JSON list of C-alpha atoms in Angstrom, two decimals:
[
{"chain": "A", "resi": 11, "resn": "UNK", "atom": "CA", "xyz": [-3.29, 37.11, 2.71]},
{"chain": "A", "resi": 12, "resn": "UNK", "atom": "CA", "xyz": [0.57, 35.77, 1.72]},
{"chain": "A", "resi": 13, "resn": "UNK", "atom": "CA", "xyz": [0.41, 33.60, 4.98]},
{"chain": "A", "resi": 14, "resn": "UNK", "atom": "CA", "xyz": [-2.56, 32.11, 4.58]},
{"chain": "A", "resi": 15, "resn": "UNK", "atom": "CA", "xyz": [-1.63, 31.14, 0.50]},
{"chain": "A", "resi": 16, "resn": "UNK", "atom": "CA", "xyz": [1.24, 30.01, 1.82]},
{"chain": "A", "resi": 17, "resn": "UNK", "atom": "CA", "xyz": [-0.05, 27.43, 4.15]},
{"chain": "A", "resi": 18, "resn": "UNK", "atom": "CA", "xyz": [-2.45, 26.37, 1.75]},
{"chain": "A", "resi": 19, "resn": "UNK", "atom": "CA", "xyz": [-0.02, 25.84, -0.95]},
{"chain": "A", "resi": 20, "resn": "UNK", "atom": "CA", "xyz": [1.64, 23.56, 1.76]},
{"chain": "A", "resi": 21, "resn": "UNK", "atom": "CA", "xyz": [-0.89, 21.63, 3.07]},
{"chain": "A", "resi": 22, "resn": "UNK", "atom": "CA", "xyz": [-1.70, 20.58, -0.98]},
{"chain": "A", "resi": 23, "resn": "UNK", "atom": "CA", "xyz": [1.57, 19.78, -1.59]},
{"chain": "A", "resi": 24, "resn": "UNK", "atom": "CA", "xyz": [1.78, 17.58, 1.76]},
{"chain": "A", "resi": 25, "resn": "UNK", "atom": "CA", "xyz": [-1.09, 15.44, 0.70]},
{"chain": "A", "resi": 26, "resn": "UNK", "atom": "CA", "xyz": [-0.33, 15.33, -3.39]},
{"chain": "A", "resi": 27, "resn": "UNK", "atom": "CA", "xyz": [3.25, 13.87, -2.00]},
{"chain": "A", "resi": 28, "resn": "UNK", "atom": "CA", "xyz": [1.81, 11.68, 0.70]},
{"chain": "A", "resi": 29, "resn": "UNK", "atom": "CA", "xyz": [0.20, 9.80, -2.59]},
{"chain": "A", "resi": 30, "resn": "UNK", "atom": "CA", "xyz": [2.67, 10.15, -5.43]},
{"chain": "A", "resi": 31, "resn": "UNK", "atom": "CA", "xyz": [6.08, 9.29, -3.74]},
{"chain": "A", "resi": 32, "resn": "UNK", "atom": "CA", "xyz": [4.67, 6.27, -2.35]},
{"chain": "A", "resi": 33, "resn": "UNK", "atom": "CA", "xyz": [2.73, 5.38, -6.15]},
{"chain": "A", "resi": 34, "resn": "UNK", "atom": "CA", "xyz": [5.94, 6.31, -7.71]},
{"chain": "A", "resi": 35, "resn": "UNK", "atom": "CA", "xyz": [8.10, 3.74, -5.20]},
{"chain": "A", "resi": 36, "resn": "UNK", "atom": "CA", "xyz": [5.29, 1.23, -5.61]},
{"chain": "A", "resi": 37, "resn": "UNK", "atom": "CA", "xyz": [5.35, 1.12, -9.37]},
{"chain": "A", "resi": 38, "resn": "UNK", "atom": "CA", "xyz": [9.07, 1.40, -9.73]},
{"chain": "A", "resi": 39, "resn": "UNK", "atom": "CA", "xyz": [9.51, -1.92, -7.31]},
{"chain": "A", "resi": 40, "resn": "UNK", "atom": "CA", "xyz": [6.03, -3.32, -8.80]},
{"chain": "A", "resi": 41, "resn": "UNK", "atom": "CA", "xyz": [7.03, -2.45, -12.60]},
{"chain": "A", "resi": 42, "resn": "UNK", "atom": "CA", "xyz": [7.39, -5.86, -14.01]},
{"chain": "A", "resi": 43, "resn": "UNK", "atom": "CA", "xyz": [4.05, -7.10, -12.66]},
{"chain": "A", "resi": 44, "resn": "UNK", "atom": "CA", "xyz": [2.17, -4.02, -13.24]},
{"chain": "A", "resi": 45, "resn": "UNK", "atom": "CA", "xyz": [3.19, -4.01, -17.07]},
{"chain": "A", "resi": 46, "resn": "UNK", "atom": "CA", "xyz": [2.40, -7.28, -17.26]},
{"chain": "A", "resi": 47, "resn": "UNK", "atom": "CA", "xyz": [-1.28, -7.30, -15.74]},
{"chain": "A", "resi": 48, "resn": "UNK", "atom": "CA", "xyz": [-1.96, -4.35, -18.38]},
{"chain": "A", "resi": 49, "resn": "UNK", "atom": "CA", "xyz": [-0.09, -5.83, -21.43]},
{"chain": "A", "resi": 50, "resn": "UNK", "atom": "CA", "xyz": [0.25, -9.71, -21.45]},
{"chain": "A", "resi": 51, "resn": "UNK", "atom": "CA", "xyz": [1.91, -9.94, -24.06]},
{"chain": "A", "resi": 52, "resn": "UNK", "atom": "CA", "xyz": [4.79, -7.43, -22.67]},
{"chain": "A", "resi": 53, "resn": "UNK", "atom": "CA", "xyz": [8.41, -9.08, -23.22]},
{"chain": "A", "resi": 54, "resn": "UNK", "atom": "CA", "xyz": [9.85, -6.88, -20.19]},
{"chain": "A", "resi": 55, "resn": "UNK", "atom": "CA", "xyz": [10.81, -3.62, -22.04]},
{"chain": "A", "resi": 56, "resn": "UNK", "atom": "CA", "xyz": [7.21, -1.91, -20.88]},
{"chain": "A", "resi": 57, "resn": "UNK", "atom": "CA", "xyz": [8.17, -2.29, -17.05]},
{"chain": "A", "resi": 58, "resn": "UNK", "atom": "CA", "xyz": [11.76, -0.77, -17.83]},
{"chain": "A", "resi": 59, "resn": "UNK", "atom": "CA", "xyz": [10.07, 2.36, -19.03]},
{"chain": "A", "resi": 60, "resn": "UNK", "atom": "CA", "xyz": [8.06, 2.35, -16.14]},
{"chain": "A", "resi": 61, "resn": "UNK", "atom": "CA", "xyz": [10.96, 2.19, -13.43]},
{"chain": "A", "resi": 62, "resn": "UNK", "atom": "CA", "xyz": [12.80, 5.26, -15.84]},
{"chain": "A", "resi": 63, "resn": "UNK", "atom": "CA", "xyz": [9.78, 6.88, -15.90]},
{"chain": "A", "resi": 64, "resn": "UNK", "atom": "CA", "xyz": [7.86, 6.91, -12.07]},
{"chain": "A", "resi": 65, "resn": "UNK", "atom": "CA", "xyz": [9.61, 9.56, -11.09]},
{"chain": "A", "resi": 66, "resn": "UNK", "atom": "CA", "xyz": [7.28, 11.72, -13.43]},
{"chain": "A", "resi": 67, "resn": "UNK", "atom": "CA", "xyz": [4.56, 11.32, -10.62]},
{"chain": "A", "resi": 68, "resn": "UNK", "atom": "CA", "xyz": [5.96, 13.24, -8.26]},
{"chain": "A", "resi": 69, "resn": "UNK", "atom": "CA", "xyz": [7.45, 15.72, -10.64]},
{"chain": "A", "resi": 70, "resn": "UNK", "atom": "CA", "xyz": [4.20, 16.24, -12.58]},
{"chain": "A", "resi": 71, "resn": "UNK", "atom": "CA", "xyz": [1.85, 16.09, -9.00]},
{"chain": "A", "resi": 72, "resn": "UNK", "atom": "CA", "xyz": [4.42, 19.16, -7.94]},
{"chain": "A", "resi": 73, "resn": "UNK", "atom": "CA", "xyz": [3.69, 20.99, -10.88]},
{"chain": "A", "resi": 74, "resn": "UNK", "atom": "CA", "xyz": [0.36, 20.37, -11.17]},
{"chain": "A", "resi": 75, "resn": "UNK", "atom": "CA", "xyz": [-0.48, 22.38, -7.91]},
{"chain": "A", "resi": 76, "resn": "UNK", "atom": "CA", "xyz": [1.91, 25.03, -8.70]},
{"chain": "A", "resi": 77, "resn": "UNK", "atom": "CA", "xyz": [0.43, 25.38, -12.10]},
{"chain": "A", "resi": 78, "resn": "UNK", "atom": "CA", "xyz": [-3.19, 25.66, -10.30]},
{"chain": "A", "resi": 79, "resn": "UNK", "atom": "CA", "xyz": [-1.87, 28.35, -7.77]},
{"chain": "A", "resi": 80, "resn": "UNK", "atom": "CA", "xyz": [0.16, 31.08, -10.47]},
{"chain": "A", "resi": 81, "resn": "UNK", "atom": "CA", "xyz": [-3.70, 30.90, -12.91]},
{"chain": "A", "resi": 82, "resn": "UNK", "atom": "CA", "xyz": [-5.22, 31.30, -9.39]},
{"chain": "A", "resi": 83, "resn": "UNK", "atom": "CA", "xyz": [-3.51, 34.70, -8.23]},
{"chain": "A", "resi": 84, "resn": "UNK", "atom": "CA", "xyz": [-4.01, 36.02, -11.82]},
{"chain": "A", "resi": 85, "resn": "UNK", "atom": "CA", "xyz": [-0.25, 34.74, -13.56]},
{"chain": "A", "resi": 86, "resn": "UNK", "atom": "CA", "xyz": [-2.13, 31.77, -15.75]},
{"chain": "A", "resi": 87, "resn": "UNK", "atom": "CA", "xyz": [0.29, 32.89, -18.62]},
{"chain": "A", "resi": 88, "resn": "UNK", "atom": "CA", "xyz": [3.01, 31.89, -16.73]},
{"chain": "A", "resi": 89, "resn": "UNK", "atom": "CA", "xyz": [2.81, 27.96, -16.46]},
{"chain": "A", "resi": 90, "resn": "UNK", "atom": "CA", "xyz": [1.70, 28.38, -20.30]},
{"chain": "A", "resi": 91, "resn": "UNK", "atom": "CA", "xyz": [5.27, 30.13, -20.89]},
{"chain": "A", "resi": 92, "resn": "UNK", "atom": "CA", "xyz": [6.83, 27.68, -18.70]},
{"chain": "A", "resi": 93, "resn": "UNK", "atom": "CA", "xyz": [4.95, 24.64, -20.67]},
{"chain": "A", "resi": 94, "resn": "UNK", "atom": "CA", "xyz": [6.43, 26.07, -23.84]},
{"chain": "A", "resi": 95, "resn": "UNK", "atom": "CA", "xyz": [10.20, 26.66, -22.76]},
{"chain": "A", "resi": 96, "resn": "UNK", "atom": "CA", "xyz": [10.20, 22.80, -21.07]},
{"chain": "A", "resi": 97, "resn": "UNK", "atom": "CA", "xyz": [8.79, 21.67, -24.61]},
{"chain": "A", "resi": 98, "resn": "UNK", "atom": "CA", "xyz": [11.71, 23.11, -25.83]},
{"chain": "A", "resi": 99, "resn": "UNK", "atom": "CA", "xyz": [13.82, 21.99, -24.41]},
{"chain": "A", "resi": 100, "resn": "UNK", "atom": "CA", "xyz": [12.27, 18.30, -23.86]},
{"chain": "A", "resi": 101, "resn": "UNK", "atom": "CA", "xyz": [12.67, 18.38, -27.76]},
{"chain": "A", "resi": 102, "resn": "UNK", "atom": "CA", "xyz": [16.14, 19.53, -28.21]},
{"chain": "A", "resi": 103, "resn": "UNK", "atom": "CA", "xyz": [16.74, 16.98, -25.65]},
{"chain": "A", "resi": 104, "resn": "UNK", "atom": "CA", "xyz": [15.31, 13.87, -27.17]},
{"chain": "A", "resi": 105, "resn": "UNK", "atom": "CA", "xyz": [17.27, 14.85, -30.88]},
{"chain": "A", "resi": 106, "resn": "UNK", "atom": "CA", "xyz": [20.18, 14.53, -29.25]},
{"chain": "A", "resi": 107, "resn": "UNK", "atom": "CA", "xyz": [19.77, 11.73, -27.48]},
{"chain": "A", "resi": 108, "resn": "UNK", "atom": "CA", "xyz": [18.97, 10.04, -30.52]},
{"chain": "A", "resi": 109, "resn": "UNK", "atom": "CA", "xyz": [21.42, 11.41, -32.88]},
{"chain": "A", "resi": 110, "resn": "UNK", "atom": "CA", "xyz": [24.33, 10.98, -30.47]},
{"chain": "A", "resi": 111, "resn": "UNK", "atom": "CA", "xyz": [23.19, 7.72, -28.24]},
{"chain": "A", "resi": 112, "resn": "UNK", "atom": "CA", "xyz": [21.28, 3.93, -29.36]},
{"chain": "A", "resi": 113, "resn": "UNK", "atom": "CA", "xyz": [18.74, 4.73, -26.55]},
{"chain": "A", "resi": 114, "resn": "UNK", "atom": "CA", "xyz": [16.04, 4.37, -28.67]},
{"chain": "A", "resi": 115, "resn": "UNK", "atom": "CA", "xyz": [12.92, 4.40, -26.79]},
{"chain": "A", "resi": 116, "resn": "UNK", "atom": "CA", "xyz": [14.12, 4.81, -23.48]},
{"chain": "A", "resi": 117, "resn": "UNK", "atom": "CA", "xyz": [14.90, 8.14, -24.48]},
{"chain": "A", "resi": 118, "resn": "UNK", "atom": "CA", "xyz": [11.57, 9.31, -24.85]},
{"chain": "A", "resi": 119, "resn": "UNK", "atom": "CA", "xyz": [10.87, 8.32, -21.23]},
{"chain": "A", "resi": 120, "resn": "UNK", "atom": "CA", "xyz": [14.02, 9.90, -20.17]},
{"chain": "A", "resi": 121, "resn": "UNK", "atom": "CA", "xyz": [12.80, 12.97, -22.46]},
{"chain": "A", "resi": 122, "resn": "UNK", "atom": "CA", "xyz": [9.79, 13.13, -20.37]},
{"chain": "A", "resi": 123, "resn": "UNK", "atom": "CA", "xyz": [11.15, 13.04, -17.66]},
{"chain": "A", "resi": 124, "resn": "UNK", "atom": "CA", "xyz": [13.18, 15.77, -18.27]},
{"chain": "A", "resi": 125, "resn": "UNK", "atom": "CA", "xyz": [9.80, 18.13, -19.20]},
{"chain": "A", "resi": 126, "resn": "UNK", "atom": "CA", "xyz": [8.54, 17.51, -15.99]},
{"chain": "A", "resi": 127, "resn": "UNK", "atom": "CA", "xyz": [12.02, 18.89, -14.20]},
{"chain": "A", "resi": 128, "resn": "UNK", "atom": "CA", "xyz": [12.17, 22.14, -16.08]},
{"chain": "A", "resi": 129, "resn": "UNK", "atom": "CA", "xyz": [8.58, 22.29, -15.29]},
{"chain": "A", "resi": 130, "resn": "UNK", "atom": "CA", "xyz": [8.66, 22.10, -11.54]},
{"chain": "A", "resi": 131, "resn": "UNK", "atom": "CA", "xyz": [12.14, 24.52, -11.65]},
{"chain": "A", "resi": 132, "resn": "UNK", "atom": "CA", "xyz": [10.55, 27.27, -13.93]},
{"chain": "A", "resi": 133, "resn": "UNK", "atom": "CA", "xyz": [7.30, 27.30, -11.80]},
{"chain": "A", "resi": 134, "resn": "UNK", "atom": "CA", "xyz": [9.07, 27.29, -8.13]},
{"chain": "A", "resi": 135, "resn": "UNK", "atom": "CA", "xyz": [11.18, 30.04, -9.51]},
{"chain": "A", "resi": 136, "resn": "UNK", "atom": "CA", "xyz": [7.43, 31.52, -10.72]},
{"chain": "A", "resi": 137, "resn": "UNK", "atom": "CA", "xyz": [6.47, 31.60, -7.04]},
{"chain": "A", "resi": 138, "resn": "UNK", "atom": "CA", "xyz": [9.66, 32.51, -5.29]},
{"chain": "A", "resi": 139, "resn": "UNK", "atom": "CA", "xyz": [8.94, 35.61, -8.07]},
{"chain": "A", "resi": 140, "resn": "UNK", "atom": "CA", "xyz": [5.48, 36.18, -6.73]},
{"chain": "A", "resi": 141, "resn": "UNK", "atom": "CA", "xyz": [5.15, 35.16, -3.52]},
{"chain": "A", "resi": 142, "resn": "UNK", "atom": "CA", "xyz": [7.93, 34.43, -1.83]},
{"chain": "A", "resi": 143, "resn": "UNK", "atom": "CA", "xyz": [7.08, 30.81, -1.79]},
{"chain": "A", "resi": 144, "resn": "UNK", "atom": "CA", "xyz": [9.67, 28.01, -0.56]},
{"chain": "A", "resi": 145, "resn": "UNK", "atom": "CA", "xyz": [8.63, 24.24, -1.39]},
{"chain": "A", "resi": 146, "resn": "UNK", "atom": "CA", "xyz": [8.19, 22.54, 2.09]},
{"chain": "A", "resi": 147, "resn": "UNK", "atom": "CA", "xyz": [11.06, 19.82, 1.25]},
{"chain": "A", "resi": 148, "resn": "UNK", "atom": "CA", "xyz": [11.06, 18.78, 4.65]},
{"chain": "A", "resi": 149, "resn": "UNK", "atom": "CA", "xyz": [7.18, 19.36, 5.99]},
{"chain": "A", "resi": 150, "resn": "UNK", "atom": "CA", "xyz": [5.73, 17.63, 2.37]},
{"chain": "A", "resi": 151, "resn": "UNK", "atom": "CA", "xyz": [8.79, 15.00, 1.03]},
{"chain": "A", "resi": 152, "resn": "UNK", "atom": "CA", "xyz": [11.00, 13.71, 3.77]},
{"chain": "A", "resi": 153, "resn": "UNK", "atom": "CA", "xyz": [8.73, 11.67, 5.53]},
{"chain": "A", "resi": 154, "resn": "UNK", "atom": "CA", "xyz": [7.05, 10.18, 3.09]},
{"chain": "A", "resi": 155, "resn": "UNK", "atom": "CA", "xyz": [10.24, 9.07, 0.95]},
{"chain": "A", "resi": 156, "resn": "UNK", "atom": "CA", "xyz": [11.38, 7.56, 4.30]},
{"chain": "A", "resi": 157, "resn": "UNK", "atom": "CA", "xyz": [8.52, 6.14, 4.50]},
{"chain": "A", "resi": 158, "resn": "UNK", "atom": "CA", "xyz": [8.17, 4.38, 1.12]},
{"chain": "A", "resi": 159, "resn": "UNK", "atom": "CA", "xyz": [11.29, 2.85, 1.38]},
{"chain": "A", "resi": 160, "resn": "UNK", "atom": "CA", "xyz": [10.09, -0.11, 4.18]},
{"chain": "A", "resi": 161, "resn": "UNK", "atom": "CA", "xyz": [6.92, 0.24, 2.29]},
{"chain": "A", "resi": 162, "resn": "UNK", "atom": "CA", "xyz": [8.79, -0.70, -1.34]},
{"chain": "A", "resi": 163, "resn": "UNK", "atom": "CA", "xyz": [10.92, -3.31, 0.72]},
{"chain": "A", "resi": 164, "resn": "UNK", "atom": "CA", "xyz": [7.45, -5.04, 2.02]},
{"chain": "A", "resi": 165, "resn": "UNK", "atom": "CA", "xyz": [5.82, -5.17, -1.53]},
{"chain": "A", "resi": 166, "resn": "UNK", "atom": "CA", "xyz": [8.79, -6.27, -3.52]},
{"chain": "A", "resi": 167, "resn": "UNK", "atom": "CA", "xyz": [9.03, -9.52, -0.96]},
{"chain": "A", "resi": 168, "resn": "UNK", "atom": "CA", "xyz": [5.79, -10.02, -0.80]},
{"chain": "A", "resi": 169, "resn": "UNK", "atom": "CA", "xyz": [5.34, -10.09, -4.09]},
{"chain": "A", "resi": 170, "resn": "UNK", "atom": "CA", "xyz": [7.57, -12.51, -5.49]},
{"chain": "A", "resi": 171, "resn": "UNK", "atom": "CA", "xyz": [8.11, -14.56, -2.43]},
{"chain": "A", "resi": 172, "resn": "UNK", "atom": "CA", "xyz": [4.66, -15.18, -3.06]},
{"chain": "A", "resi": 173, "resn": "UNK", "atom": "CA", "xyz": [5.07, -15.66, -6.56]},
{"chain": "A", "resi": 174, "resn": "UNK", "atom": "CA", "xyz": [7.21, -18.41, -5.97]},
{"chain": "A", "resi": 175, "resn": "UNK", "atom": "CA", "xyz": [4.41, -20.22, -4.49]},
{"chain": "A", "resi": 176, "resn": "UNK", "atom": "CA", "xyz": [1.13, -19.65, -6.61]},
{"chain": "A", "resi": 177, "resn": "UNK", "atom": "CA", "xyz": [2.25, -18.19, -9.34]},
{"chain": "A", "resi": 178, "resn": "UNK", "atom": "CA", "xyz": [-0.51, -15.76, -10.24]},
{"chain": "A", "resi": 179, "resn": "UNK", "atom": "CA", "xyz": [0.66, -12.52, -11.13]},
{"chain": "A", "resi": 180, "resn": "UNK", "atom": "CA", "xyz": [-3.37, -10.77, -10.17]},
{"chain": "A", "resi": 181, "resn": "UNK", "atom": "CA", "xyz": [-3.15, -12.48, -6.45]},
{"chain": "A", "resi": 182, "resn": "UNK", "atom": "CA", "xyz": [0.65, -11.93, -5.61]},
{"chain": "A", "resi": 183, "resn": "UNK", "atom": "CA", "xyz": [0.16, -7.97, -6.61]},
{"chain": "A", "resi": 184, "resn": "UNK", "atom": "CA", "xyz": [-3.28, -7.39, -4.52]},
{"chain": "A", "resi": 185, "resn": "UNK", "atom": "CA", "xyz": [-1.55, -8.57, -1.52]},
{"chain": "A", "resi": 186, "resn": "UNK", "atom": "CA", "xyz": [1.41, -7.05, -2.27]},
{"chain": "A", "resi": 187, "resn": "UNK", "atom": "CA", "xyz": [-0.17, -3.29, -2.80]},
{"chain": "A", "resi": 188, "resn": "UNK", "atom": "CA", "xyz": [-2.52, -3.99, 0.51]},
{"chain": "A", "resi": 189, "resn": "UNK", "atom": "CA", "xyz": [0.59, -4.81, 2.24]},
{"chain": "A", "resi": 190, "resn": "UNK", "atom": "CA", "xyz": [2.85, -2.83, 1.23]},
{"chain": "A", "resi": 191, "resn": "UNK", "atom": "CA", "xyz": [0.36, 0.66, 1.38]},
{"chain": "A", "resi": 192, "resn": "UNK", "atom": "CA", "xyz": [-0.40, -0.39, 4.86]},
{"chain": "A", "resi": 193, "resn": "UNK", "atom": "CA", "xyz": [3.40, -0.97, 6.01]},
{"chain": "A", "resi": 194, "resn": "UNK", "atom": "CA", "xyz": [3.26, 3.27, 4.25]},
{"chain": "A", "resi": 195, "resn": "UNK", "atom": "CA", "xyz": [0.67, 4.82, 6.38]},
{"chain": "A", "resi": 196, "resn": "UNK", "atom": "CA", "xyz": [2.06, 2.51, 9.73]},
{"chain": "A", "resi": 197, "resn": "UNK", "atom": "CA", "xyz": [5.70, 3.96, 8.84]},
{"chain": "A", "resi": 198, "resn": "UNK", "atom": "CA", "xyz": [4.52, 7.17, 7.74]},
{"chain": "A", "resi": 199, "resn": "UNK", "atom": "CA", "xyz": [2.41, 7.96, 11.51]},
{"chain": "A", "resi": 200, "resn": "UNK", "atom": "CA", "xyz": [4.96, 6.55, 13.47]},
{"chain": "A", "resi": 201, "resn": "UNK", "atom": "CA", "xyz": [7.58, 8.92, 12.17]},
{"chain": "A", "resi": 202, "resn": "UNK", "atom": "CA", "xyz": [5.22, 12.31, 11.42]},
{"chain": "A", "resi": 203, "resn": "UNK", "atom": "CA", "xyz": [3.47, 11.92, 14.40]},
{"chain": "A", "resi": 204, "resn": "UNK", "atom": "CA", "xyz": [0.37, 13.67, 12.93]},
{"chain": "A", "resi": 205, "resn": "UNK", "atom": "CA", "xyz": [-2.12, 16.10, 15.02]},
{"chain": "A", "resi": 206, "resn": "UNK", "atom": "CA", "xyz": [-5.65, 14.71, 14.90]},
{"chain": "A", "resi": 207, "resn": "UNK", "atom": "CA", "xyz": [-6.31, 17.51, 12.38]},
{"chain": "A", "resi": 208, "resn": "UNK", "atom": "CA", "xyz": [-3.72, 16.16, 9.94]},
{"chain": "A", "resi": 209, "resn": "UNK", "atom": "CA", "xyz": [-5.00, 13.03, 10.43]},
{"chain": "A", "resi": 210, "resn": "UNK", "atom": "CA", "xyz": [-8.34, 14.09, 9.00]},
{"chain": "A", "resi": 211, "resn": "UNK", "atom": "CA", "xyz": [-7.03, 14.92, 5.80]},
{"chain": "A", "resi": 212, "resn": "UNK", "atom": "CA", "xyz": [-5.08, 12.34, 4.75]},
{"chain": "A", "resi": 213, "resn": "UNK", "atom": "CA", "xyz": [-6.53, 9.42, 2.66]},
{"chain": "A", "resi": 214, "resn": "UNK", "atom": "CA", "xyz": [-9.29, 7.22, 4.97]},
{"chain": "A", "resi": 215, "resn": "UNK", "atom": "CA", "xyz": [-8.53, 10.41, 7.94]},
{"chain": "A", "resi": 216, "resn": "UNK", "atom": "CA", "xyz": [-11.58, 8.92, 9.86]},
{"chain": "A", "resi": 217, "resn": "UNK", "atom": "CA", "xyz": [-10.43, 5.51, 10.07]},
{"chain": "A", "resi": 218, "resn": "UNK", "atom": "CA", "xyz": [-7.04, 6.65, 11.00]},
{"chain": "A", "resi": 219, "resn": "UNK", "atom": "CA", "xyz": [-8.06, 8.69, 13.73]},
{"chain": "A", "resi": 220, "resn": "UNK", "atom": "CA", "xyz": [-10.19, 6.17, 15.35]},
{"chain": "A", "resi": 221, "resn": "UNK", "atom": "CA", "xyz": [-6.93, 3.31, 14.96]},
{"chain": "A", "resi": 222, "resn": "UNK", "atom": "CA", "xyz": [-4.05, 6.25, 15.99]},
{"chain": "A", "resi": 223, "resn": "UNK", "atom": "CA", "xyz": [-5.85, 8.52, 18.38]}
]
């Protein structure tokens, strides 16, 4: 049943990007803090890589679910193939950004993130091949990058306007995640609109339905 693949395949691509767009936004405005919390000691280089390297989230969340769907219609050697060929050329990649540029550790993230691309692009191509598949740009990624941008704009003030004032770095980024993921899911509704169904399945669905519907 193509259809019914299809529209499965979309509705787990809807909810891995209602998460990961917003996470990546969140960590690329939140990077400093973040790096900090986890590594005291971090001089500021830490939450550079991070803001270079969010966008991996969404890439590797995409290509996580296609890799699930080509082993689960019987193609599992493909994202194996695919894994090798973006290895490839991840490595040729990184030598010559090193040989040729004084990147130095940023190009490993940028090397990364580069594996993840040829990832996603090898597997979409895998299941335009197989079954006619096109990735729901619209339906899964528009809202929800419209929607993280208030979201990132919330947490980033938040954050260190309140930073400014009590200077604890644990505090200022609770408040500023709780805020800043509520100002998402407000956006997010108000713009999608969701049926009562789609409501269900998104993260707390219950509580969302009771507060929306």
């Amino acid at each position: 049943d193509l259809e019914e693949t299809k529209r499965k395949i979309d509705q787990a691509t809807w909810i891995a990007m209602l998460i990961s767009i917003p996470a990546s936004v969140g960590l690329a405005v939140l990077a400093q803090p973040v790096t900090r919390l986890i590594f005291p000691s971090t001089e500021g280089v830490a939450g550079q890589l991070m803001v270079i390297g969010v966008i991996t989230v969404i890439l590797n969340s995409t290509s996580n679910i296609s890799n699930g769907v080509l082993q689960a219609i019987g193609k599992a050697n493909i994202p194996m193939i695919n894994a090798a060929i973006s290895l490839g050329v991840d490595i040729v990649f990184l030598a010559l950004v090193l040989v040729f540029t004084n990147m130095g550790i940023y190009a490993v993230v940028l090397a990364m993130v580069v594996y993840a691309l040829v990832m996603c692009v090898l597997n979409d191509r895998a299941l335009k091949k197989y079954l006619g598949y096109k990735n729901p740009w619209r339906f899964a990624y528009l809202n929800p990058i419209l929607a993280s941008i208030p979201m990132g704009a919330v947490a980033g003030l938040v954050y260190y306007g309140l930073y400014k004032l009590i200077q604890s770095n644990v505090i200022c980024l609770c408040l500023s995640i709780a805020l800043g993921g509520a100002t998402y899911f407000i956006v997010y509704i108000l713009m999608e609109k969701p049926s009562r169904e789609r409501l269900r399945r998104m993260p707390g669905g219950a509580v969302l339905v009771k507060i929306f519907v």
